């Protein structure tokens, strides 16, 4: 319990205390911080395709080897997600995000002076990748704690930061490269990412007091009612003959009797209940990472959805510019295609947040529809043969990507998956499972491109992964309802066992009442004779 107090006090030196989830307040500042963090993390990752051709020419490397830079970065970002959860629960979200911002900036600045692609693997892949993990996941987790009714809408709108970043960074970096070269452009990006540390300082912890009070009140009421019931039972057992309890079996007369022992033990047990309840609320805080979510079949299906869907998240943004260049489209127009995709993604995120904010709706089904439509968008890219065809596919893909990318992590807080109480640990495990796809996705696409000499094969591999993700997403709700039914059935069985009479009464003889009546009659005759 002492360790729990220390863990709570450290991040809560300037915590915001509310009686209920505010759905606003300082949460708007946290939403703005999340907007900027999204722009400087995923926005930079998605805009990194601007450097692809420059890196291939400078290091004389193939597509697949250059793809490993972002692949390792995404892998480290997602693989270390449980570490991010542990550090956030121990030291607080603010300190972790600020440390992540420093790591991201350091990795990018050092990468500007890299002499080989292996140096890029270490700087951008490992150092910056770890910083991305420490910055993004704690920010989206604490944002979910500040909102309840508006959670889907606010998270979706705030997540548009990466879209605005891709929209602005892709043309800006392209123009900057022509003036100062790709190395100094990468150095400028690293310095810009220091803004994440400022955003981290805005993440004040939140405390909801009402939850502790509600948990503390019921045990007191239950103990009072149980004491009243015990008194009533004691009175009836002494006064009633049919109850099977003799007058001489009162606790004051016969303290050693077996029937008196339950009554003497029960007050001790009830006296211990308030102490146990007072000590139990801090216990979940001591769990830095809760792997119990892995026993939930609905979460397992949702994790597999994220695993396969991640294959389609990053590769299109990385290969859209090389694909457009292979079709004879100029560099400036290629950057505009990537920017148009980012703008469409903004509208997709806002639209998804607005739809999911509606009350009478099953959010998991809306997500499934969006994933299916996103798969169609990926299959459409290889059929584009000119600028406007590729622009149309990019806008459609960007819109559908926004509906999925901005909601798949916040949906963990829904009851169909794990719920808000386990959201922090579930997010860490969920993103950790995504790391395998983040590592394998871009290199697989790069190998297919090098083998087929056609960038369309990269989009086919992404589409195949997205289809598999849709299959597992469709199984989330059935698994959840099945588990709920099993849980209810198990609870009903436990209730039946608890409500069933205890062991001794069934073993009593059939003439138990007659024996009692006989005793009463004999005692009556004895008194009459006296």
Coordinates of C-alpha atoms in Angstrom, one line a residue:
X1 CA 0.0 0.0 0.0
X2 CA 2.9 2.4 0.6
X3 CA 4.2 1.9 -2.9
X4 CA 0.7 2.6 -4.2
X5 CA 0.7 6.0 -2.4
X6 CA 4.0 6.9 -3.9
X7 CA 3.0 6.0 -7.4
X8 CA -0.1 8.1 -7.1
X9 CA 1.5 11.1 -5.5
X10 CA 4.3 11.5 -8.0
X11 CA 2.3 12.3 -11.2
X12 CA -0.5 14.0 -9.3
X13 CA 1.3 17.1 -7.9
X14 CA -0.9 19.3 -10.0
X15 CA -3.7 16.9 -10.9
X16 CA -7.2 18.0 -11.9
X17 CA -9.8 16.6 -9.4
X18 CA -13.4 16.1 -10.6
X19 CA -16.5 14.6 -9.1
X20 CA -17.3 13.0 -12.5
X21 CA -15.8 12.7 -16.0
X22 CA -15.7 16.4 -17.1
X23 CA -16.3 15.9 -20.8
X24 CA -14.4 19.2 -21.2
X25 CA -12.5 21.5 -18.9
X26 CA -8.8 20.9 -19.0
X27 CA -9.6 18.1 -21.4
X28 CA -9.7 20.6 -24.3
X29 CA -6.1 21.5 -23.6
X30 CA -5.2 17.8 -23.6
X31 CA -7.1 17.4 -26.9
X32 CA -5.0 20.2 -28.4
X33 CA -1.8 18.6 -27.1
X34 CA -2.9 15.3 -28.7
X35 CA -3.5 17.1 -32.0
X36 CA 0.1 18.4 -32.0
X37 CA 1.6 15.1 -30.9
X38 CA -0.3 13.3 -33.7
X39 CA 1.1 15.9 -36.2
X40 CA 4.7 15.4 -35.0
X41 CA 4.6 11.6 -34.7
X42 CA 2.4 9.8 -37.2
X43 CA 2.3 12.9 -39.4
X44 CA 6.1 12.7 -39.8
X45 CA 6.1 9.0 -40.3
X46 CA 3.5 9.2 -43.1
X47 CA 5.4 12.1 -44.7
X48 CA 8.7 10.1 -44.7
X49 CA 8.0 8.8 -48.2
X50 CA 9.2 12.3 -49.4
X51 CA 12.8 11.2 -48.5
X52 CA 12.6 7.7 -50.1
X53 CA 14.1 8.5 -53.5
X54 CA 16.8 10.8 -51.9
X55 CA 17.9 8.0 -49.6
X56 CA 18.0 5.4 -52.4
X57 CA 20.2 7.7 -54.4
X58 CA 22.5 8.8 -51.5
X59 CA 23.0 5.3 -50.0
X60 CA 22.6 3.4 -53.3
X61 CA 20.1 1.0 -51.7
X62 CA 17.0 -0.8 -52.9
X63 CA 13.4 -0.1 -52.1
X64 CA 13.1 -2.9 -49.5
X65 CA 16.2 -1.8 -47.6
X66 CA 15.1 1.8 -47.4
X67 CA 11.6 0.5 -46.3
X68 CA 13.2 -1.1 -43.3
X69 CA 13.8 2.4 -41.8
X70 CA 10.1 3.1 -41.2
X71 CA 9.5 -0.6 -40.6
X72 CA 11.9 -0.8 -37.7
X73 CA 10.6 2.5 -36.4
X74 CA 7.0 1.3 -36.4
X75 CA 8.0 -2.0 -34.9
X76 CA 9.9 -0.4 -32.0
X77 CA 7.0 2.0 -31.5
X78 CA 4.4 -0.7 -31.2
X79 CA 6.6 -3.4 -29.7
X80 CA 7.5 -1.2 -26.7
X81 CA 3.9 -0.2 -26.1
X82 CA 3.7 -2.3 -22.8
X83 CA 6.8 -0.4 -21.6
X84 CA 5.0 2.9 -22.3
X85 CA 2.0 1.7 -20.3
X86 CA 4.2 0.6 -17.3
X87 CA 6.1 3.9 -17.3
X88 CA 2.9 5.9 -17.6
X89 CA 1.3 4.1 -14.7
X90 CA 4.5 4.5 -12.6
X91 CA 5.7 8.0 -13.4
X92 CA 2.7 9.6 -15.0
X93 CA 1.8 10.5 -18.6
X94 CA 3.4 13.9 -18.5
X95 CA 7.0 12.9 -17.8
X96 CA 6.8 9.9 -20.2
X97 CA 5.6 12.0 -23.1
X98 CA 8.2 14.7 -22.5
X99 CA 11.0 12.0 -22.5
X100 CA 9.6 10.6 -25.7
X101 CA 9.7 14.0 -27.4
X102 CA 13.4 14.3 -26.5
X103 CA 14.1 10.8 -27.9
X104 CA 12.3 11.5 -31.2
X105 CA 14.2 14.8 -31.7
X106 CA 17.5 13.3 -30.9
X107 CA 17.0 10.4 -33.3
X108 CA 16.0 12.6 -36.2
X109 CA 18.9 15.1 -35.6
X110 CA 21.5 12.4 -35.5
X111 CA 19.9 10.7 -38.6
X112 CA 20.6 13.9 -40.6
X113 CA 24.3 13.0 -40.4
X114 CA 24.0 9.3 -41.2
X115 CA 26.5 7.8 -43.6
X116 CA 24.7 4.5 -44.3
X117 CA 21.2 3.0 -44.2
X118 CA 22.3 1.1 -41.1
X119 CA 22.8 4.3 -39.2
X120 CA 19.2 5.2 -40.2
X121 CA 18.0 1.9 -38.7
X122 CA 19.5 2.9 -35.3
X123 CA 18.6 6.6 -35.2
X124 CA 15.2 6.8 -36.8
X125 CA 14.3 3.1 -36.3
X126 CA 15.2 2.5 -32.7
X127 CA 15.8 5.8 -31.0
X128 CA 13.0 7.8 -32.6
X129 CA 10.8 4.7 -32.7
X130 CA 11.0 4.4 -28.9
X131 CA 10.2 8.1 -28.6
X132 CA 7.1 7.7 -30.8
X133 CA 5.8 5.0 -28.5
X134 CA 6.4 7.0 -25.3
X135 CA 4.7 10.1 -26.8
X136 CA 1.6 8.8 -28.6
X137 CA 0.1 6.1 -26.5
X138 CA 0.1 8.0 -23.1
X139 CA -1.5 11.0 -24.8
X140 CA -4.4 9.2 -26.3
X141 CA -4.9 7.2 -23.1
X142 CA -5.2 10.3 -20.8
X143 CA -7.4 12.0 -23.4
X144 CA -9.9 9.2 -23.1
X145 CA -10.0 9.7 -19.4
X146 CA -11.1 13.3 -19.7
X147 CA -14.1 12.5 -21.9
X148 CA -17.0 10.1 -21.8
X149 CA -20.0 11.1 -23.9
X150 CA -17.9 13.1 -26.4
X151 CA -14.9 10.7 -26.4
X152 CA -15.4 9.4 -29.9
X153 CA -15.9 12.8 -31.5
X154 CA -13.1 14.6 -29.6
X155 CA -10.6 11.8 -30.2
X156 CA -11.4 11.7 -33.9
X157 CA -11.1 15.4 -34.4
X158 CA -7.9 15.7 -32.3
X159 CA -6.4 12.8 -34.3
X160 CA -6.6 14.9 -37.5
X161 CA -3.3 16.4 -36.5
X162 CA -1.4 13.8 -38.5
X163 CA -3.6 14.6 -41.5
X164 CA -2.9 18.3 -41.4
X165 CA 0.8 17.4 -40.9
X166 CA 0.9 15.3 -44.0
X167 CA -1.0 17.9 -45.9
X168 CA 1.5 20.7 -44.9
X169 CA 4.7 18.7 -44.4
X170 CA 4.8 16.8 -47.7
X171 CA 4.9 20.0 -49.9
X172 CA 6.9 22.0 -47.4
X173 CA 9.6 19.3 -47.1
X174 CA 9.7 18.8 -50.8
X175 CA 10.3 22.6 -51.3
X176 CA 12.8 22.7 -48.5
X177 CA 14.8 19.8 -50.0
X178 CA 15.3 21.8 -53.2
X179 CA 16.7 24.7 -51.2
X180 CA 18.9 23.1 -48.5
X181 CA 19.0 19.4 -49.4
X182 CA 17.5 16.4 -47.7
X183 CA 19.9 16.2 -44.8
X184 CA 19.2 19.7 -43.4
X185 CA 15.5 19.2 -44.1
X186 CA 15.6 16.1 -41.9
X187 CA 17.5 18.2 -39.3
X188 CA 14.8 20.8 -39.4
X189 CA 12.1 18.1 -38.8
X190 CA 14.0 16.8 -35.8
X191 CA 14.2 20.3 -34.2
X192 CA 10.5 20.8 -34.9
X193 CA 9.7 17.6 -33.0
X194 CA 10.9 19.1 -29.8
X195 CA 7.4 20.6 -29.6
X196 CA 6.3 17.2 -28.2
X197 CA 8.0 18.0 -24.9
X198 CA 5.9 21.2 -24.6
X199 CA 2.7 19.2 -25.3
X200 CA 3.7 16.6 -22.7
X201 CA 3.9 19.3 -20.0
X202 CA 0.2 20.0 -20.6
X203 CA -1.0 16.5 -19.7
X204 CA -2.3 17.0 -16.2
X205 CA -3.4 13.8 -14.5
X206 CA -7.1 13.5 -13.6
X207 CA -8.7 12.2 -10.4
X208 CA -12.4 11.2 -10.1
X209 CA -13.3 11.4 -6.4
X210 CA -16.9 10.2 -6.7
X211 CA -15.8 6.7 -7.7
X212 CA -14.0 6.2 -4.4
X213 CA -17.0 7.5 -2.4
X214 CA -19.5 5.3 -4.1
X215 CA -17.3 2.2 -3.5
X216 CA -16.8 3.1 0.2
X217 CA -20.5 3.6 1.0
X218 CA -22.1 0.2 0.1
X219 CA -20.0 -1.9 2.5
X220 CA -21.0 0.2 5.5
X221 CA -24.7 -0.1 4.6
X222 CA -24.4 -3.8 4.0
X223 CA -22.7 -4.4 7.4
X224 CA -25.4 -2.5 9.2
X225 CA -28.2 -4.5 7.6
X226 CA -26.3 -7.7 8.3
X227 CA -26.0 -6.8 11.9
X228 CA -29.7 -6.1 12.0
X229 CA -30.5 -9.4 10.4
X230 CA -28.2 -11.2 12.9
X231 CA -30.1 -9.6 15.8
X232 CA -33.4 -10.6 14.3
X233 CA -32.2 -14.1 13.8
X234 CA -31.0 -14.3 17.4
X235 CA -34.3 -13.1 18.7
X236 CA -36.4 -15.6 16.7
X237 CA -34.1 -18.5 17.5
X238 CA -34.5 -17.9 21.2
X239 CA -38.2 -17.3 21.1
X240 CA -39.2 -19.9 18.6
X241 CA -39.5 -23.6 19.3
X242 CA -40.1 -24.7 15.7
X243 CA -36.8 -23.2 14.6
X244 CA -35.0 -26.2 16.1
X245 CA -32.8 -24.1 18.4
X246 CA -33.2 -24.9 22.1
X247 CA -33.6 -22.2 24.7
X248 CA -30.4 -23.3 26.3
X249 CA -28.3 -22.8 23.1
X250 CA -28.1 -19.0 23.5
X251 CA -24.5 -17.7 23.1
X252 CA -24.5 -16.4 26.8
X253 CA -25.4 -19.8 28.2
X254 CA -23.5 -22.2 25.9
X255 CA -20.6 -20.3 24.2
X256 CA -18.9 -23.5 23.2
X257 CA -21.8 -24.9 21.2
X258 CA -21.4 -25.3 17.4
X259 CA -24.5 -23.2 16.7
X260 CA -23.2 -20.3 18.7
X261 CA -19.9 -20.3 16.7
X262 CA -21.3 -19.1 13.4
X263 CA -22.9 -16.2 15.3
X264 CA -19.7 -15.3 17.1
X265 CA -17.6 -15.6 13.9
X266 CA -19.9 -13.5 11.7
X267 CA -19.4 -10.2 13.4
X268 CA -15.6 -10.6 13.1
X269 CA -16.0 -11.3 9.4
X270 CA -18.2 -8.3 9.0
X271 CA -15.9 -6.2 11.0
X272 CA -13.1 -7.0 8.6
X273 CA -15.1 -6.2 5.5
X274 CA -14.7 -2.4 5.7
X275 CA -10.9 -2.8 6.2
X276 CA -10.7 -5.0 3.1
X277 CA -12.8 -2.7 1.0
X278 CA -10.7 0.3 2.0
X279 CA -7.5 -1.6 1.0
X280 CA -8.9 -3.0 -2.3
X281 CA -9.4 0.2 -4.3
X282 CA -5.7 1.1 -4.5
X283 CA -4.9 -2.5 -5.7
X284 CA -5.6 -1.9 -9.4
X285 CA -3.2 1.0 -9.3
X286 CA -0.3 -1.3 -8.3
X287 CA -0.9 -3.3 -11.5
X288 CA 1.5 -1.5 -13.9
X289 CA 0.4 -3.8 -16.7
X290 CA -2.7 -6.0 -16.7
X291 CA -2.4 -9.0 -19.0
X292 CA -5.8 -10.4 -18.0
X293 CA -7.2 -8.9 -21.2
X294 CA -5.5 -11.7 -23.0
X295 CA -8.1 -14.1 -21.6
X296 CA -10.9 -12.1 -23.3
X297 CA -11.7 -13.7 -26.7
X298 CA -13.2 -10.5 -28.0
X299 CA -10.0 -8.6 -27.3
X300 CA -7.9 -11.3 -28.9
X301 CA -10.0 -11.0 -32.1
X302 CA -9.7 -7.2 -32.0
X303 CA -6.0 -7.5 -31.5
X304 CA -5.8 -9.8 -34.6
X305 CA -7.8 -7.2 -36.5
X306 CA -5.2 -4.5 -35.6
X307 CA -2.4 -6.9 -36.5
X308 CA -3.6 -7.4 -40.1
X309 CA -5.1 -4.0 -40.6
X310 CA -1.7 -2.4 -39.8
X311 CA -0.4 -3.8 -43.0
X312 CA -2.6 -1.3 -44.9
X313 CA -2.0 1.7 -42.7
X314 CA 1.6 2.8 -43.6
X315 CA 2.5 1.2 -47.0
X316 CA 0.2 3.3 -49.2
X317 CA 1.5 6.6 -47.8
X318 CA 5.0 5.4 -48.3
X319 CA 4.5 4.2 -51.9
X320 CA 2.0 6.6 -53.3
X321 CA 4.8 9.0 -54.4
X322 CA 7.0 6.3 -56.0
X323 CA 3.8 4.9 -57.7
X324 CA 2.9 8.3 -59.1
X325 CA 6.5 8.8 -60.3
X326 CA 6.5 5.4 -62.0
X327 CA 3.3 6.5 -63.9
X328 CA 5.1 9.6 -65.3
X329 CA 3.6 12.1 -62.8
X330 CA 5.9 15.0 -61.8
X331 CA 7.3 15.4 -58.2
X332 CA 5.1 18.4 -57.5
X333 CA 1.9 16.7 -58.6
X334 CA 2.9 13.6 -56.6
X335 CA 3.2 15.7 -53.4
X336 CA -0.2 17.1 -54.1
X337 CA -1.6 13.6 -54.3
X338 CA -0.3 12.8 -50.8
X339 CA -1.7 16.1 -49.5
X340 CA -5.1 15.4 -51.0
X341 CA -5.0 12.0 -49.2
X342 CA -4.3 13.8 -45.9
X343 CA -7.2 16.3 -46.4
X344 CA -9.6 13.5 -47.2
X345 CA -8.4 11.7 -44.0
X346 CA -9.3 14.7 -42.0
X347 CA -12.9 14.6 -43.2
X348 CA -12.9 10.8 -42.6
X349 CA -11.9 11.1 -39.0
X350 CA -14.4 13.9 -38.3
X351 CA -17.1 11.9 -40.0
X352 CA -16.3 8.7 -38.0
X353 CA -16.3 10.7 -34.8
X354 CA -19.6 12.3 -35.5
X355 CA -21.2 8.9 -36.4
X356 CA -19.8 7.1 -33.5
X357 CA -20.9 9.8 -31.1
X358 CA -24.6 8.9 -31.9
X359 CA -26.2 7.1 -29.0
X360 CA -28.3 4.3 -30.5
X361 CA -25.5 2.7 -32.5
X362 CA -23.2 -0.3 -32.2
X363 CA -19.8 1.2 -32.8
X364 CA -18.0 -2.0 -33.6
X365 CA -20.3 -2.6 -36.7
X366 CA -19.6 0.9 -38.0
X367 CA -15.9 0.2 -37.7
X368 CA -16.4 -3.1 -39.6
X369 CA -18.2 -1.3 -42.5
X370 CA -15.4 1.2 -42.7
X371 CA -12.7 -1.5 -42.8
X372 CA -14.5 -3.3 -45.7
X373 CA -14.7 -0.1 -47.7
X374 CA -11.0 0.6 -46.9
X375 CA -10.1 -2.8 -48.4
X376 CA -12.0 -1.8 -51.6
X377 CA -9.9 1.5 -51.7
X378 CA -6.6 -0.5 -51.6
X379 CA -7.7 -2.8 -54.4
X380 CA -8.5 0.3 -56.5
X381 CA -5.0 1.8 -56.6
X382 CA -3.5 -0.7 -59.2
X383 CA -6.2 0.3 -61.7
X384 CA -5.2 4.0 -61.7
X385 CA -3.1 4.9 -64.7
X386 CA -3.1 8.7 -64.7
X387 CA -3.0 11.7 -62.3
X388 CA -6.7 12.1 -61.8
X389 CA -7.3 8.4 -61.4
X390 CA -4.6 8.2 -58.7
X391 CA -6.0 11.4 -57.1
X392 CA -9.5 9.9 -56.9
X393 CA -8.2 6.7 -55.3
X394 CA -6.1 8.7 -52.9
X395 CA -9.0 10.8 -51.8
X396 CA -11.2 7.8 -51.3
X397 CA -8.5 5.9 -49.5
X398 CA -7.7 8.9 -47.3
X399 CA -11.3 9.3 -46.2
X400 CA -11.8 5.6 -45.4
X401 CA -8.4 5.5 -43.6
X402 CA -9.5 8.4 -41.5
X403 CA -12.6 6.5 -40.3
X404 CA -10.5 3.6 -39.2
X405 CA -7.2 5.1 -38.1
X406 CA -8.8 7.6 -35.8
X407 CA -11.1 5.2 -34.0
X408 CA -9.5 1.8 -33.7
X409 CA -7.6 2.5 -30.5
X410 CA -10.3 4.6 -28.7
X411 CA -12.7 1.7 -29.4
X412 CA -10.8 -0.3 -26.9
X413 CA -12.6 1.7 -24.2
X414 CA -16.0 0.4 -25.4
X415 CA -17.7 -2.4 -23.6
X416 CA -17.8 -4.5 -26.8
X417 CA -14.0 -4.8 -26.5
X418 CA -12.6 -4.3 -22.9
X419 CA -14.1 -1.1 -21.4
X420 CA -12.6 2.1 -20.1
X421 CA -11.2 0.5 -16.8
X422 CA -8.8 -1.8 -18.7
X423 CA -8.2 0.6 -21.6
X424 CA -4.7 1.6 -20.5
X425 CA -3.3 -2.0 -20.3
X426 CA -5.4 -3.1 -23.3
X427 CA -3.9 -0.3 -25.5
X428 CA -0.4 -1.4 -24.5
X429 CA -1.0 -5.0 -25.4
X430 CA -3.0 -4.1 -28.5
X431 CA -0.3 -1.9 -30.0
X432 CA 2.4 -4.5 -28.9
X433 CA 0.6 -7.1 -31.1
X434 CA 0.5 -4.6 -33.9
X435 CA 4.3 -4.4 -33.9
X436 CA 4.6 -7.6 -35.9
X437 CA 2.7 -6.2 -38.8
X438 CA 4.4 -2.9 -38.5
X439 CA 7.7 -4.7 -38.8
X440 CA 6.7 -7.0 -41.7
X441 CA 4.4 -4.7 -43.7
X442 CA 6.7 -2.3 -45.5
X443 CA 9.5 -4.8 -46.2
X444 CA 7.0 -7.3 -47.6
X445 CA 5.7 -4.6 -49.9
X446 CA 9.2 -3.6 -50.8
X447 CA 10.2 -7.2 -51.7
X448 CA 7.1 -7.5 -53.8
X449 CA 8.0 -4.3 -55.6
X450 CA 11.6 -5.4 -56.2
X451 CA 10.4 -8.8 -57.5
X452 CA 7.6 -7.7 -59.7
X453 CA 9.0 -4.3 -60.7
X454 CA 5.5 -3.0 -60.2
X455 CA 4.3 -0.8 -57.3
X456 CA 0.8 -2.1 -57.6
X457 CA 1.9 -5.3 -55.8
X458 CA 2.5 -3.3 -52.6
X459 CA -1.1 -2.2 -52.6
X460 CA -2.4 -5.7 -53.2
X461 CA -0.5 -7.0 -50.1
X462 CA -2.0 -4.2 -48.0
X463 CA -5.5 -5.0 -49.3
X464 CA -5.1 -8.7 -48.4
X465 CA -4.1 -7.8 -44.8
X466 CA -7.0 -5.5 -44.5
X467 CA -9.5 -8.2 -45.6
X468 CA -8.1 -10.5 -42.9
X469 CA -8.5 -7.8 -40.4
X470 CA -12.1 -7.3 -41.4
X471 CA -12.8 -11.0 -40.7
X472 CA -11.4 -10.9 -37.2
X473 CA -13.2 -7.6 -36.5
X474 CA -16.5 -9.3 -37.4
X475 CA -15.8 -11.9 -34.7
X476 CA -15.4 -9.4 -31.9
X477 CA -19.1 -8.9 -31.0
X478 CA -20.0 -12.6 -31.3
X479 CA -17.1 -13.5 -29.0
X480 CA -18.2 -10.8 -26.5
X481 CA -21.8 -11.9 -26.4
X482 CA -20.8 -15.5 -26.1
X483 CA -18.5 -14.7 -23.2
X484 CA -21.2 -12.7 -21.5
X485 CA -23.6 -15.5 -21.7
X486 CA -21.1 -17.9 -20.3
X487 CA -20.3 -15.4 -17.5
X488 CA -24.0 -15.0 -16.7
X489 CA -24.5 -18.7 -16.7
X490 CA -21.5 -19.1 -14.3
X491 CA -22.9 -16.4 -12.1
X492 CA -26.3 -18.0 -12.0
X493 CA -24.7 -21.3 -11.0
X494 CA -22.8 -19.6 -8.2
X495 CA -25.9 -17.9 -7.0
X496 CA -27.7 -21.2 -6.9
X497 CA -24.9 -22.7 -4.9
X498 CA -24.9 -19.7 -2.5
X499 CA -28.7 -19.7 -2.2
X500 CA -28.9 -23.4 -1.6
X501 CA -29.2 -24.4 2.2
X502 CA -25.9 -25.1 4.0
X503 CA -24.6 -28.5 4.6
X504 CA -26.0 -29.4 8.1
X505 CA -29.8 -28.9 7.4
X506 CA -30.0 -31.5 4.6
X507 CA -28.3 -34.0 6.8
X508 CA -30.9 -33.6 9.7
X509 CA -33.3 -36.5 10.3
X510 CA -36.8 -36.3 8.9
X511 CA -38.3 -36.4 12.4
X512 CA -36.3 -33.3 13.4
X513 CA -39.4 -31.2 14.2
X514 CA -41.1 -34.1 15.9
X515 CA -38.1 -34.5 18.2
X516 CA -38.2 -30.8 19.1
X517 CA -41.9 -30.9 19.8
X518 CA -41.4 -34.0 21.9
X519 CA -38.7 -32.2 23.9
X520 CA -41.1 -29.3 24.4
X521 CA -43.9 -31.5 25.6
X522 CA -41.6 -33.4 28.0
X523 CA -40.4 -30.1 29.5
X524 CA -44.0 -28.9 29.8
X525 CA -45.0 -32.1 31.7
X526 CA -42.0 -31.7 33.9
X527 CA -43.0 -28.2 34.9
X528 CA -46.6 -29.2 35.5
X529 CA -45.5 -32.0 37.8
X530 CA -43.3 -29.6 39.7

